[in-house]
Amino acid sequence: MRALVMNYKRHTMIYWMTLPVVLYFIVFHYVPMAGVMMAFQDYSPKTGIFGSEWVGLQNFIDFFQSPNFVRVLRNTLALSLLDLLFGFPAPIILALLLNEIRSRLFKRAVQTISYLPYFLSTAIIAGLIHDFTSSSGPITTLLGRSDNLLSLPEMFRTIFVSTNIWQFMGYSSIIYLAALSRVDSEQYEAAKIDGAGYWKQCIHVTIPGISSTIIIMLILNLGQMLNVNFEKVLLLYNSAVYETADVISTFIYRQGILSHNYGYSTAVGLFNSVIGLILIVSANYVSKKYSETRLF
């Protein structure tokens, strides 16, 4: 206790600077956890959390036995895995390419152009996608089609994943560019002396130099697999593409906000969170076991 008091006196300003962050997590992340009780209740806003009927695991049973369970879980995993497969390497590749550009002016121009989509709101991005994939949109015309691409179930995943790459690739590359700046230049010189060309330098020097960053980002991405991108899916999908576009988060939205089935939607959300926790802990364990890098 004495050591804590002494540390506080020595770093008073730092403690006060962290106070807003601590309050944020308490108010918006820990206090709302009391609402998890709704997952085990037939919740009614009139009677509240402490007055609603307790139903135990019935909400979970109803969800697991529902025909929607397989559909939303399949769609969520499909979108997440496709996004991980194609979207995760994209910023790494972009960072590697940008790192080789010697013209500062051209490099900054490319970076600025690639960063811009990230700073547009999801509503604007969705509006652009709707316009470009409409029956008379440029992408539809380029593909030689005459129908709205977003109304075709087989096209939704392709549109979602490809636009995700376009939207987040530039901004995500910042982390890898920062990691690349820390790679020791002497290693490149040694590799050149040994006769290593560009690709061998990339494989044996560059990628190992940023491997810890890649692993940490991969663990974080695995933890968010079931969250997908709720706002974007909600703004892009429609009843015609539910078979391939309806994910857990949008299902929760329809059940909780539109159908007022609060207990059921909370149970689905809790299931989603538990699976996400299992994924991130498992990924961290595997990383810790087979490498020296871990998140916690």
PDB file of C-alpha atoms in Angstrom:
ATOM      1  CA  MET A   1       0.000   0.000   0.000  1.00  0.00           C
ATOM      2  CA  ARG A   2       2.837   2.353   0.870  1.00  0.00           C
ATOM      3  CA  ALA A   3       4.522   1.601  -2.454  1.00  0.00           C
ATOM      4  CA  LEU A   4       1.255   2.429  -4.255  1.00  0.00           C
ATOM      5  CA  VAL A   5       0.980   5.773  -2.448  1.00  0.00           C
ATOM      6  CA  MET A   6       4.574   6.611  -3.274  1.00  0.00           C
ATOM      7  CA  ASN A   7       4.027   5.656  -6.900  1.00  0.00           C
ATOM      8  CA  TYR A   8       0.904   7.856  -7.019  1.00  0.00           C
ATOM      9  CA  LYS A   9       2.813  10.831  -5.632  1.00  0.00           C
ATOM     10  CA  ARG A  10       5.569  10.303  -8.164  1.00  0.00           C
ATOM     11  CA  HIS A  11       3.214   9.902 -11.156  1.00  0.00           C
ATOM     12  CA  THR A  12       0.150  11.905 -10.103  1.00  0.00           C
ATOM     13  CA  MET A  13      -0.490  13.412 -13.544  1.00  0.00           C
ATOM     14  CA  ILE A  14      -0.344  10.007 -15.247  1.00  0.00           C
ATOM     15  CA  TYR A  15      -2.942   8.603 -12.836  1.00  0.00           C
ATOM     16  CA  TRP A  16      -5.266  11.551 -13.487  1.00  0.00           C
ATOM     17  CA  MET A  17      -4.785  11.173 -17.243  1.00  0.00           C
ATOM     18  CA  THR A  18      -5.883   7.528 -17.074  1.00  0.00           C
ATOM     19  CA  LEU A  19      -9.014   8.370 -15.028  1.00  0.00           C
ATOM     20  CA  PRO A  20     -11.259   9.172 -18.059  1.00  0.00           C
ATOM     21  CA  VAL A  21     -10.257   5.876 -19.695  1.00  0.00           C
ATOM     22  CA  VAL A  22     -10.982   3.912 -16.519  1.00  0.00           C
ATOM     23  CA  LEU A  23     -14.359   5.645 -16.125  1.00  0.00           C
ATOM     24  CA  TYR A  24     -15.188   4.926 -19.776  1.00  0.00           C
ATOM     25  CA  PHE A  25     -14.626   1.194 -19.344  1.00  0.00           C
ATOM     26  CA  ILE A  26     -16.523   1.097 -16.043  1.00  0.00           C
ATOM     27  CA  VAL A  27     -19.563   2.983 -17.373  1.00  0.00           C
ATOM     28  CA  PHE A  28     -19.790   1.535 -20.876  1.00  0.00           C
ATOM     29  CA  HIS A  29     -18.264  -1.943 -20.485  1.00  0.00           C
ATOM     30  CA  TYR A  30     -18.584  -3.208 -16.899  1.00  0.00           C
ATOM     31  CA  VAL A  31     -21.856  -1.675 -15.672  1.00  0.00           C
ATOM     32  CA  PRO A  32     -23.799  -2.920 -18.760  1.00  0.00           C
ATOM     33  CA  MET A  33     -22.644  -6.458 -17.968  1.00  0.00           C
ATOM     34  CA  ALA A  34     -25.538  -6.620 -15.509  1.00  0.00           C
ATOM     35  CA  GLY A  35     -27.735  -6.815 -18.603  1.00  0.00           C
ATOM     36  CA  VAL A  36     -26.360 -10.320 -19.273  1.00  0.00           C
ATOM     37  CA  MET A  37     -29.031 -11.514 -16.836  1.00  0.00           C
ATOM     38  CA  MET A  38     -31.582 -10.802 -19.584  1.00  0.00           C
ATOM     39  CA  ALA A  39     -30.229 -13.803 -21.503  1.00  0.00           C
ATOM     40  CA  PHE A  40     -31.710 -16.079 -18.827  1.00  0.00           C
ATOM     41  CA  GLN A  41     -35.050 -14.265 -18.554  1.00  0.00           C
ATOM     42  CA  ASP A  42     -38.223 -13.658 -20.476  1.00  0.00           C
ATOM     43  CA  TYR A  43     -37.319  -9.996 -20.191  1.00  0.00           C
ATOM     44  CA  SER A  44     -39.969  -7.309 -20.095  1.00  0.00           C
ATOM     45  CA  PRO A  45     -39.074  -3.578 -19.977  1.00  0.00           C
ATOM     46  CA  LYS A  46     -42.109  -3.051 -17.737  1.00  0.00           C
ATOM     47  CA  THR A  47     -40.856  -5.306 -14.920  1.00  0.00           C
ATOM     48  CA  GLY A  48     -37.120  -4.769 -15.533  1.00  0.00           C
ATOM     49  CA  ILE A  49     -34.181  -7.098 -14.953  1.00  0.00           C
ATOM     50  CA  PHE A  50     -35.099  -7.930 -11.360  1.00  0.00           C
ATOM     51  CA  GLY A  51     -38.807  -8.463 -12.044  1.00  0.00           C
ATOM     52  CA  SER A  52     -38.771 -10.467 -15.287  1.00  0.00           C
ATOM     53  CA  GLU A  53     -39.507 -14.187 -15.313  1.00  0.00           C
ATOM     54  CA  TRP A  54     -36.423 -16.416 -15.019  1.00  0.00           C
ATOM     55  CA  VAL A  55     -36.326 -19.032 -17.798  1.00  0.00           C
ATOM     56  CA  GLY A  56     -32.781 -20.374 -17.374  1.00  0.00           C
ATOM     57  CA  LEU A  57     -31.218 -21.690 -20.578  1.00  0.00           C
ATOM     58  CA  GLN A  58     -34.456 -21.688 -22.574  1.00  0.00           C
ATOM     59  CA  ASN A  59     -33.415 -18.743 -24.759  1.00  0.00           C
ATOM     60  CA  PHE A  60     -30.202 -20.543 -25.697  1.00  0.00           C
ATOM     61  CA  ILE A  61     -32.079 -23.781 -26.417  1.00  0.00           C
ATOM     62  CA  ASP A  62     -34.547 -21.916 -28.630  1.00  0.00           C
ATOM     63  CA  PHE A  63     -31.680 -20.358 -30.577  1.00  0.00           C
ATOM     64  CA  PHE A  64     -29.762 -23.624 -31.033  1.00  0.00           C
ATOM     65  CA  GLN A  65     -32.915 -25.422 -32.176  1.00  0.00           C
ATOM     66  CA  SER A  66     -33.960 -22.606 -34.494  1.00  0.00           C
ATOM     67  CA  PRO A  67     -33.372 -23.018 -38.270  1.00  0.00           C
ATOM     68  CA  ASN A  68     -31.784 -19.555 -38.114  1.00  0.00           C
ATOM     69  CA  PHE A  69     -28.910 -20.862 -35.976  1.00  0.00           C
ATOM     70  CA  VAL A  70     -27.158 -22.794 -38.747  1.00  0.00           C
ATOM     71  CA  ARG A  71     -27.776 -20.020 -41.287  1.00  0.00           C
ATOM     72  CA  VAL A  72     -26.463 -17.074 -39.265  1.00  0.00           C
ATOM     73  CA  LEU A  73     -23.500 -19.035 -37.893  1.00  0.00           C
ATOM     74  CA  ARG A  74     -22.583 -20.285 -41.381  1.00  0.00           C
ATOM     75  CA  ASN A  75     -22.851 -16.807 -42.900  1.00  0.00           C
ATOM     76  CA  THR A  76     -20.883 -15.192 -40.065  1.00  0.00           C
ATOM     77  CA  LEU A  77     -18.055 -17.715 -40.327  1.00  0.00           C
ATOM     78  CA  ALA A  78     -18.031 -17.537 -44.134  1.00  0.00           C
ATOM     79  CA  LEU A  79     -17.753 -13.732 -44.209  1.00  0.00           C
ATOM     80  CA  SER A  80     -15.187 -13.717 -41.402  1.00  0.00           C
ATOM     81  CA  LEU A  81     -12.983 -16.406 -42.926  1.00  0.00           C
ATOM     82  CA  LEU A  82     -13.110 -14.799 -46.386  1.00  0.00           C
ATOM     83  CA  ASP A  83     -12.280 -11.429 -44.866  1.00  0.00           C
ATOM     84  CA  LEU A  84      -9.419 -12.994 -42.892  1.00  0.00           C
ATOM     85  CA  LEU A  85      -8.123 -14.927 -45.900  1.00  0.00           C
ATOM     86  CA  PHE A  86      -8.113 -11.998 -48.330  1.00  0.00           C
ATOM     87  CA  GLY A  87      -8.361  -8.941 -46.103  1.00  0.00           C
ATOM     88  CA  PHE A  88      -5.700  -9.735 -43.511  1.00  0.00           C
ATOM     89  CA  PRO A  89      -2.727 -10.099 -45.921  1.00  0.00           C
ATOM     90  CA  ALA A  90      -3.778  -7.047 -47.990  1.00  0.00           C
ATOM     91  CA  PRO A  91      -2.379  -4.313 -45.670  1.00  0.00           C
ATOM     92  CA  ILE A  92       0.817  -6.345 -45.170  1.00  0.00           C
ATOM     93  CA  ILE A  93       1.356  -6.528 -48.931  1.00  0.00           C
ATOM     94  CA  LEU A  94       0.567  -2.818 -49.307  1.00  0.00           C
ATOM     95  CA  ALA A  95       3.026  -1.935 -46.529  1.00  0.00           C
ATOM     96  CA  LEU A  96       5.751  -4.032 -48.162  1.00  0.00           C
ATOM     97  CA  LEU A  97       5.141  -2.298 -51.493  1.00  0.00           C
ATOM     98  CA  LEU A  98       5.067   1.178 -49.940  1.00  0.00           C
ATOM     99  CA  ASN A  99       8.279   0.418 -48.080  1.00  0.00           C
ATOM    100  CA  GLU A 100      10.052  -0.068 -51.422  1.00  0.00           C
ATOM    101  CA  ILE A 101       8.956   3.299 -52.885  1.00  0.00           C
ATOM    102  CA  ARG A 102      11.848   5.743 -52.806  1.00  0.00           C
ATOM    103  CA  SER A 103       9.994   8.865 -53.982  1.00  0.00           C
ATOM    104  CA  ARG A 104       8.549  10.504 -50.836  1.00  0.00           C
ATOM    105  CA  LEU A 105       6.025  12.553 -52.810  1.00  0.00           C
ATOM    106  CA  PHE A 106       4.653   9.523 -54.644  1.00  0.00           C
ATOM    107  CA  LYS A 107       4.669   7.447 -51.458  1.00  0.00           C
ATOM    108  CA  ARG A 108       2.664  10.076 -49.558  1.00  0.00           C
ATOM    109  CA  ALA A 109       0.216  10.389 -52.442  1.00  0.00           C
ATOM    110  CA  VAL A 110      -0.393   6.633 -52.485  1.00  0.00           C
ATOM    111  CA  GLN A 111      -0.755   6.541 -48.701  1.00  0.00           C
ATOM    112  CA  THR A 112      -3.238   9.427 -48.667  1.00  0.00           C
ATOM    113  CA  ILE A 113      -5.371   7.868 -51.403  1.00  0.00           C
ATOM    114  CA  SER A 114      -5.364   4.458 -49.695  1.00  0.00           C
ATOM    115  CA  TYR A 115      -6.208   5.948 -46.269  1.00  0.00           C
ATOM    116  CA  LEU A 116      -9.195   8.029 -47.433  1.00  0.00           C
ATOM    117  CA  PRO A 117     -11.877   5.263 -47.538  1.00  0.00           C
ATOM    118  CA  TYR A 118     -11.279   4.479 -43.857  1.00  0.00           C
ATOM    119  CA  PHE A 119     -12.283   7.995 -42.814  1.00  0.00           C
ATOM    120  CA  LEU A 120     -15.582   7.889 -44.704  1.00  0.00           C
ATOM    121  CA  SER A 121     -18.560   6.869 -42.603  1.00  0.00           C
ATOM    122  CA  THR A 122     -20.029   3.411 -43.109  1.00  0.00           C
ATOM    123  CA  ALA A 123     -23.250   5.031 -44.367  1.00  0.00           C
ATOM    124  CA  ILE A 124     -21.341   6.833 -47.140  1.00  0.00           C
ATOM    125  CA  ILE A 125     -19.442   3.659 -48.066  1.00  0.00           C
ATOM    126  CA  ALA A 126     -22.705   1.701 -48.210  1.00  0.00           C
ATOM    127  CA  GLY A 127     -24.289   4.435 -50.351  1.00  0.00           C
ATOM    128  CA  LEU A 128     -21.392   4.290 -52.807  1.00  0.00           C
ATOM    129  CA  ILE A 129     -21.633   0.504 -52.993  1.00  0.00           C
ATOM    130  CA  HIS A 130     -25.380   0.704 -53.649  1.00  0.00           C
ATOM    131  CA  ASP A 131     -24.826   3.207 -56.466  1.00  0.00           C
ATOM    132  CA  PHE A 132     -21.938   1.299 -58.053  1.00  0.00           C
ATOM    133  CA  THR A 133     -23.715  -2.074 -57.919  1.00  0.00           C
ATOM    134  CA  SER A 134     -27.197  -0.909 -58.919  1.00  0.00           C
ATOM    135  CA  SER A 135     -28.750  -2.135 -62.170  1.00  0.00           C
ATOM    136  CA  SER A 136     -27.236   0.851 -64.001  1.00  0.00           C
ATOM    137  CA  GLY A 137     -24.081   1.184 -61.852  1.00  0.00           C
ATOM    138  CA  PRO A 138     -20.573   1.176 -63.362  1.00  0.00           C
ATOM    139  CA  ILE A 139     -19.523  -2.127 -61.741  1.00  0.00           C
ATOM    140  CA  THR A 140     -22.723  -3.839 -62.921  1.00  0.00           C
ATOM    141  CA  THR A 141     -22.199  -2.479 -66.427  1.00  0.00           C
ATOM    142  CA  LEU A 142     -18.536  -3.536 -66.392  1.00  0.00           C
ATOM    143  CA  LEU A 143     -19.561  -7.083 -65.502  1.00  0.00           C
ATOM    144  CA  GLY A 144     -22.112  -7.091 -68.307  1.00  0.00           C
ATOM    145  CA  ARG A 145     -25.060  -7.520 -65.922  1.00  0.00           C
ATOM    146  CA  SER A 146     -28.379  -5.687 -65.852  1.00  0.00           C
ATOM    147  CA  ASP A 147     -29.675  -6.528 -62.360  1.00  0.00           C
ATOM    148  CA  ASN A 148     -28.891  -5.098 -58.936  1.00  0.00           C
ATOM    149  CA  LEU A 149     -25.875  -7.037 -57.680  1.00  0.00           C
ATOM    150  CA  LEU A 150     -26.839  -6.573 -54.020  1.00  0.00           C
ATOM    151  CA  SER A 151     -30.082  -8.440 -54.675  1.00  0.00           C
ATOM    152  CA  LEU A 152     -28.155 -11.549 -55.759  1.00  0.00           C
ATOM    153  CA  PRO A 153     -27.291 -13.894 -52.843  1.00  0.00           C
ATOM    154  CA  GLU A 154     -24.234 -15.282 -54.647  1.00  0.00           C
ATOM    155  CA  MET A 155     -22.715 -11.799 -55.061  1.00  0.00           C
ATOM    156  CA  PHE A 156     -23.087 -10.441 -51.534  1.00  0.00           C
ATOM    157  CA  ARG A 157     -19.986 -12.034 -49.990  1.00  0.00           C
ATOM    158  CA  THR A 158     -17.776 -10.995 -52.897  1.00  0.00           C
ATOM    159  CA  ILE A 159     -18.996  -7.402 -52.694  1.00  0.00           C
ATOM    160  CA  PHE A 160     -18.688  -7.283 -48.902  1.00  0.00           C
ATOM    161  CA  VAL A 161     -15.156  -8.714 -48.692  1.00  0.00           C
ATOM    162  CA  SER A 162     -13.728  -6.784 -51.660  1.00  0.00           C
ATOM    163  CA  THR A 163     -15.094  -3.446 -50.407  1.00  0.00           C
ATOM    164  CA  ASN A 164     -13.774  -4.237 -46.921  1.00  0.00           C
ATOM    165  CA  ILE A 165     -10.296  -4.640 -48.383  1.00  0.00           C
ATOM    166  CA  TRP A 166     -10.642  -1.313 -50.217  1.00  0.00           C
ATOM    167  CA  GLN A 167     -11.950   0.424 -47.081  1.00  0.00           C
ATOM    168  CA  PHE A 168      -9.500  -0.823 -44.446  1.00  0.00           C
ATOM    169  CA  MET A 169      -6.347  -1.870 -46.309  1.00  0.00           C
ATOM    170  CA  GLY A 170      -4.677   1.557 -46.367  1.00  0.00           C
ATOM    171  CA  TYR A 171      -5.290   2.481 -42.748  1.00  0.00           C
ATOM    172  CA  SER A 172      -4.322  -0.971 -41.446  1.00  0.00           C
ATOM    173  CA  SER A 173      -1.019  -0.776 -43.315  1.00  0.00           C
ATOM    174  CA  ILE A 174       0.133   2.024 -40.960  1.00  0.00           C
ATOM    175  CA  ILE A 175       0.875  -0.528 -38.232  1.00  0.00           C
ATOM    176  CA  TYR A 176       3.003  -2.640 -40.558  1.00  0.00           C
ATOM    177  CA  LEU A 177       4.820   0.404 -41.963  1.00  0.00           C
ATOM    178  CA  ALA A 178       5.741   1.349 -38.389  1.00  0.00           C
ATOM    179  CA  ALA A 179       6.989  -2.198 -37.775  1.00  0.00           C
ATOM    180  CA  LEU A 180       9.014  -2.117 -41.010  1.00  0.00           C
ATOM    181  CA  SER A 181      10.753   1.069 -39.908  1.00  0.00           C
ATOM    182  CA  ARG A 182      12.180  -0.851 -36.928  1.00  0.00           C
ATOM    183  CA  VAL A 183      13.792  -3.608 -39.004  1.00  0.00           C
ATOM    184  CA  ASP A 184      17.581  -3.307 -38.724  1.00  0.00           C
ATOM    185  CA  SER A 185      19.032  -2.038 -42.028  1.00  0.00           C
ATOM    186  CA  GLU A 186      22.272  -3.941 -41.315  1.00  0.00           C
ATOM    187  CA  GLN A 187      20.383  -7.190 -41.856  1.00  0.00           C
ATOM    188  CA  TYR A 188      19.556  -6.094 -45.408  1.00  0.00           C
ATOM    189  CA  GLU A 189      23.189  -5.206 -46.047  1.00  0.00           C
ATOM    190  CA  ALA A 190      24.303  -8.599 -44.755  1.00  0.00           C
ATOM    191  CA  ALA A 191      21.702 -10.321 -46.947  1.00  0.00           C
ATOM    192  CA  LYS A 192      22.930  -8.402 -50.021  1.00  0.00           C
ATOM    193  CA  ILE A 193      26.514  -9.436 -49.301  1.00  0.00           C
ATOM    194  CA  ASP A 194      25.352 -13.059 -49.151  1.00  0.00           C
ATOM    195  CA  GLY A 195      23.795 -12.599 -52.606  1.00  0.00           C
ATOM    196  CA  ALA A 196      20.141 -12.413 -51.538  1.00  0.00           C
ATOM    197  CA  GLY A 197      17.835 -10.714 -54.026  1.00  0.00           C
ATOM    198  CA  TYR A 198      14.676  -8.731 -53.240  1.00  0.00           C
ATOM    199  CA  TRP A 199      12.426 -11.748 -52.683  1.00  0.00           C
ATOM    200  CA  LYS A 200      14.904 -13.561 -50.450  1.00  0.00           C
ATOM    201  CA  GLN A 201      15.431 -10.377 -48.428  1.00  0.00           C
ATOM    202  CA  CYS A 202      11.675 -10.070 -48.068  1.00  0.00           C
ATOM    203  CA  ILE A 203      11.247 -13.701 -46.974  1.00  0.00           C
ATOM    204  CA  HIS A 204      14.300 -13.978 -44.682  1.00  0.00           C
ATOM    205  CA  VAL A 205      14.630 -10.410 -43.330  1.00  0.00           C
ATOM    206  CA  THR A 206      11.512  -8.269 -43.792  1.00  0.00           C
ATOM    207  CA  ILE A 207       8.738 -10.699 -42.881  1.00  0.00           C
ATOM    208  CA  PRO A 208      10.586 -12.197 -39.858  1.00  0.00           C
ATOM    209  CA  GLY A 209      11.269  -8.613 -38.727  1.00  0.00           C
ATOM    210  CA  ILE A 210       7.545  -7.810 -38.549  1.00  0.00           C
ATOM    211  CA  SER A 211       6.331 -11.318 -37.620  1.00  0.00           C
ATOM    212  CA  SER A 212       5.517 -10.334 -34.013  1.00  0.00           C
ATOM    213  CA  THR A 213       3.267  -7.520 -35.245  1.00  0.00           C
ATOM    214  CA  ILE A 214       1.582  -9.859 -37.734  1.00  0.00           C
ATOM    215  CA  ILE A 215       0.889 -12.441 -35.010  1.00  0.00           C
ATOM    216  CA  ILE A 216      -0.583  -9.870 -32.600  1.00  0.00           C
ATOM    217  CA  MET A 217      -2.849  -8.462 -35.322  1.00  0.00           C
ATOM    218  CA  LEU A 218      -3.900 -11.985 -36.316  1.00  0.00           C
ATOM    219  CA  ILE A 219      -4.871 -12.807 -32.716  1.00  0.00           C
ATOM    220  CA  LEU A 220      -6.930  -9.603 -32.494  1.00  0.00           C
ATOM    221  CA  ASN A 221      -8.620 -10.377 -35.809  1.00  0.00           C
ATOM    222  CA  LEU A 222      -9.491 -13.904 -34.692  1.00  0.00           C
ATOM    223  CA  GLY A 223     -11.094 -12.501 -31.546  1.00  0.00           C
ATOM    224  CA  GLN A 224     -13.349 -10.309 -33.693  1.00  0.00           C
ATOM    225  CA  MET A 225     -14.291 -13.024 -36.205  1.00  0.00           C
ATOM    226  CA  LEU A 226     -17.931 -13.369 -35.196  1.00  0.00           C
ATOM    227  CA  ASN A 227     -18.535  -9.616 -35.040  1.00  0.00           C
ATOM    228  CA  VAL A 228     -18.005  -9.121 -38.798  1.00  0.00           C
ATOM    229  CA  ASN A 229     -19.009  -5.512 -39.641  1.00  0.00           C
ATOM    230  CA  PHE A 230     -22.546  -5.113 -38.325  1.00  0.00           C
ATOM    231  CA  GLU A 231     -23.254  -1.608 -39.633  1.00  0.00           C
ATOM    232  CA  LYS A 232     -22.069  -2.382 -43.143  1.00  0.00           C
ATOM    233  CA  VAL A 233     -23.980  -5.666 -43.405  1.00  0.00           C
ATOM    234  CA  LEU A 234     -27.109  -3.970 -42.070  1.00  0.00           C
ATOM    235  CA  LEU A 235     -26.876  -1.187 -44.665  1.00  0.00           C
ATOM    236  CA  LEU A 236     -26.133  -3.506 -47.569  1.00  0.00           C
ATOM    237  CA  TYR A 237     -28.301  -6.558 -47.067  1.00  0.00           C
ATOM    238  CA  ASN A 238     -32.008  -7.100 -47.716  1.00  0.00           C
ATOM    239  CA  SER A 239     -34.485  -9.949 -47.362  1.00  0.00           C
ATOM    240  CA  ALA A 240     -33.537 -11.289 -50.815  1.00  0.00           C
ATOM    241  CA  VAL A 241     -29.995 -12.106 -49.648  1.00  0.00           C
ATOM    242  CA  TYR A 242     -30.655 -13.287 -46.080  1.00  0.00           C
ATOM    243  CA  GLU A 243     -29.518 -16.784 -47.081  1.00  0.00           C
ATOM    244  CA  THR A 244     -25.912 -15.605 -47.545  1.00  0.00           C
ATOM    245  CA  ALA A 245     -25.866 -12.193 -45.813  1.00  0.00           C
ATOM    246  CA  ASP A 246     -27.703 -12.581 -42.504  1.00  0.00           C
ATOM    247  CA  VAL A 247     -25.103 -12.767 -39.705  1.00  0.00           C
ATOM    248  CA  ILE A 248     -25.313 -13.110 -35.919  1.00  0.00           C
ATOM    249  CA  SER A 249     -25.121  -9.357 -35.229  1.00  0.00           C
ATOM    250  CA  THR A 250     -27.905  -8.481 -37.713  1.00  0.00           C
ATOM    251  CA  PHE A 251     -30.011 -11.353 -36.366  1.00  0.00           C
ATOM    252  CA  ILE A 252     -29.581  -9.934 -32.852  1.00  0.00           C
ATOM    253  CA  TYR A 253     -30.650  -6.506 -34.145  1.00  0.00           C
ATOM    254  CA  ARG A 254     -33.839  -7.851 -35.737  1.00  0.00           C
ATOM    255  CA  GLN A 255     -34.761  -9.952 -32.716  1.00  0.00           C
ATOM    256  CA  GLY A 256     -33.982  -7.313 -30.082  1.00  0.00           C
ATOM    257  CA  ILE A 257     -34.789  -3.962 -31.683  1.00  0.00           C
ATOM    258  CA  LEU A 258     -37.411  -4.859 -34.310  1.00  0.00           C
ATOM    259  CA  SER A 259     -39.130  -7.845 -32.660  1.00  0.00           C
ATOM    260  CA  HIS A 260     -38.639  -6.666 -29.032  1.00  0.00           C
ATOM    261  CA  ASN A 261     -37.470 -10.159 -28.046  1.00  0.00           C
ATOM    262  CA  TYR A 262     -34.859  -8.819 -25.634  1.00  0.00           C
ATOM    263  CA  GLY A 263     -34.042 -11.948 -23.655  1.00  0.00           C
ATOM    264  CA  TYR A 264     -33.606 -14.055 -26.773  1.00  0.00           C
ATOM    265  CA  SER A 265     -31.403 -11.475 -28.515  1.00  0.00           C
ATOM    266  CA  THR A 266     -29.269 -11.075 -25.369  1.00  0.00           C
ATOM    267  CA  ALA A 267     -28.749 -14.843 -25.267  1.00  0.00           C
ATOM    268  CA  VAL A 268     -27.581 -14.823 -28.903  1.00  0.00           C
ATOM    269  CA  GLY A 269     -25.266 -11.889 -28.153  1.00  0.00           C
ATOM    270  CA  LEU A 270     -23.817 -13.693 -25.120  1.00  0.00           C
ATOM    271  CA  PHE A 271     -23.198 -16.790 -27.229  1.00  0.00           C
ATOM    272  CA  ASN A 272     -21.394 -14.591 -29.765  1.00  0.00           C
ATOM    273  CA  SER A 273     -19.209 -13.015 -27.057  1.00  0.00           C
ATOM    274  CA  VAL A 274     -18.289 -16.359 -25.467  1.00  0.00           C
ATOM    275  CA  ILE A 275     -17.223 -17.818 -28.819  1.00  0.00           C
ATOM    276  CA  GLY A 276     -15.161 -14.676 -29.502  1.00  0.00           C
ATOM    277  CA  LEU A 277     -13.450 -15.033 -26.120  1.00  0.00           C
ATOM    278  CA  ILE A 278     -12.677 -18.695 -26.795  1.00  0.00           C
ATOM    279  CA  LEU A 279     -11.188 -17.818 -30.191  1.00  0.00           C
ATOM    280  CA  ILE A 280      -8.893 -15.073 -28.902  1.00  0.00           C
ATOM    281  CA  VAL A 281      -7.713 -17.133 -25.898  1.00  0.00           C
ATOM    282  CA  SER A 282      -7.080 -20.163 -28.127  1.00  0.00           C
ATOM    283  CA  ALA A 283      -5.173 -18.114 -30.704  1.00  0.00           C
ATOM    284  CA  ASN A 284      -3.093 -16.531 -27.955  1.00  0.00           C
ATOM    285  CA  TYR A 285      -2.339 -19.966 -26.440  1.00  0.00           C
ATOM    286  CA  VAL A 286      -1.232 -21.414 -29.796  1.00  0.00           C
ATOM    287  CA  SER A 287       0.934 -18.347 -30.467  1.00  0.00           C
ATOM    288  CA  LYS A 288       2.476 -18.577 -27.004  1.00  0.00           C
ATOM    289  CA  LYS A 289       3.187 -22.297 -27.444  1.00  0.00           C
ATOM    290  CA  TYR A 290       4.808 -22.136 -30.867  1.00  0.00           C
ATOM    291  CA  SER A 291       6.405 -18.674 -30.846  1.00  0.00           C
ATOM    292  CA  GLU A 292       7.642 -16.025 -28.424  1.00  0.00           C
ATOM    293  CA  THR A 293       4.825 -13.634 -29.299  1.00  0.00           C
ATOM    294  CA  ARG A 294       1.569 -13.373 -27.376  1.00  0.00           C
ATOM    295  CA  LEU A 295      -1.108 -10.816 -26.611  1.00  0.00           C
ATOM    296  CA  PHE A 296      -1.356 -11.657 -22.890  1.00  0.00           C
TER     297      PHE A 296
END
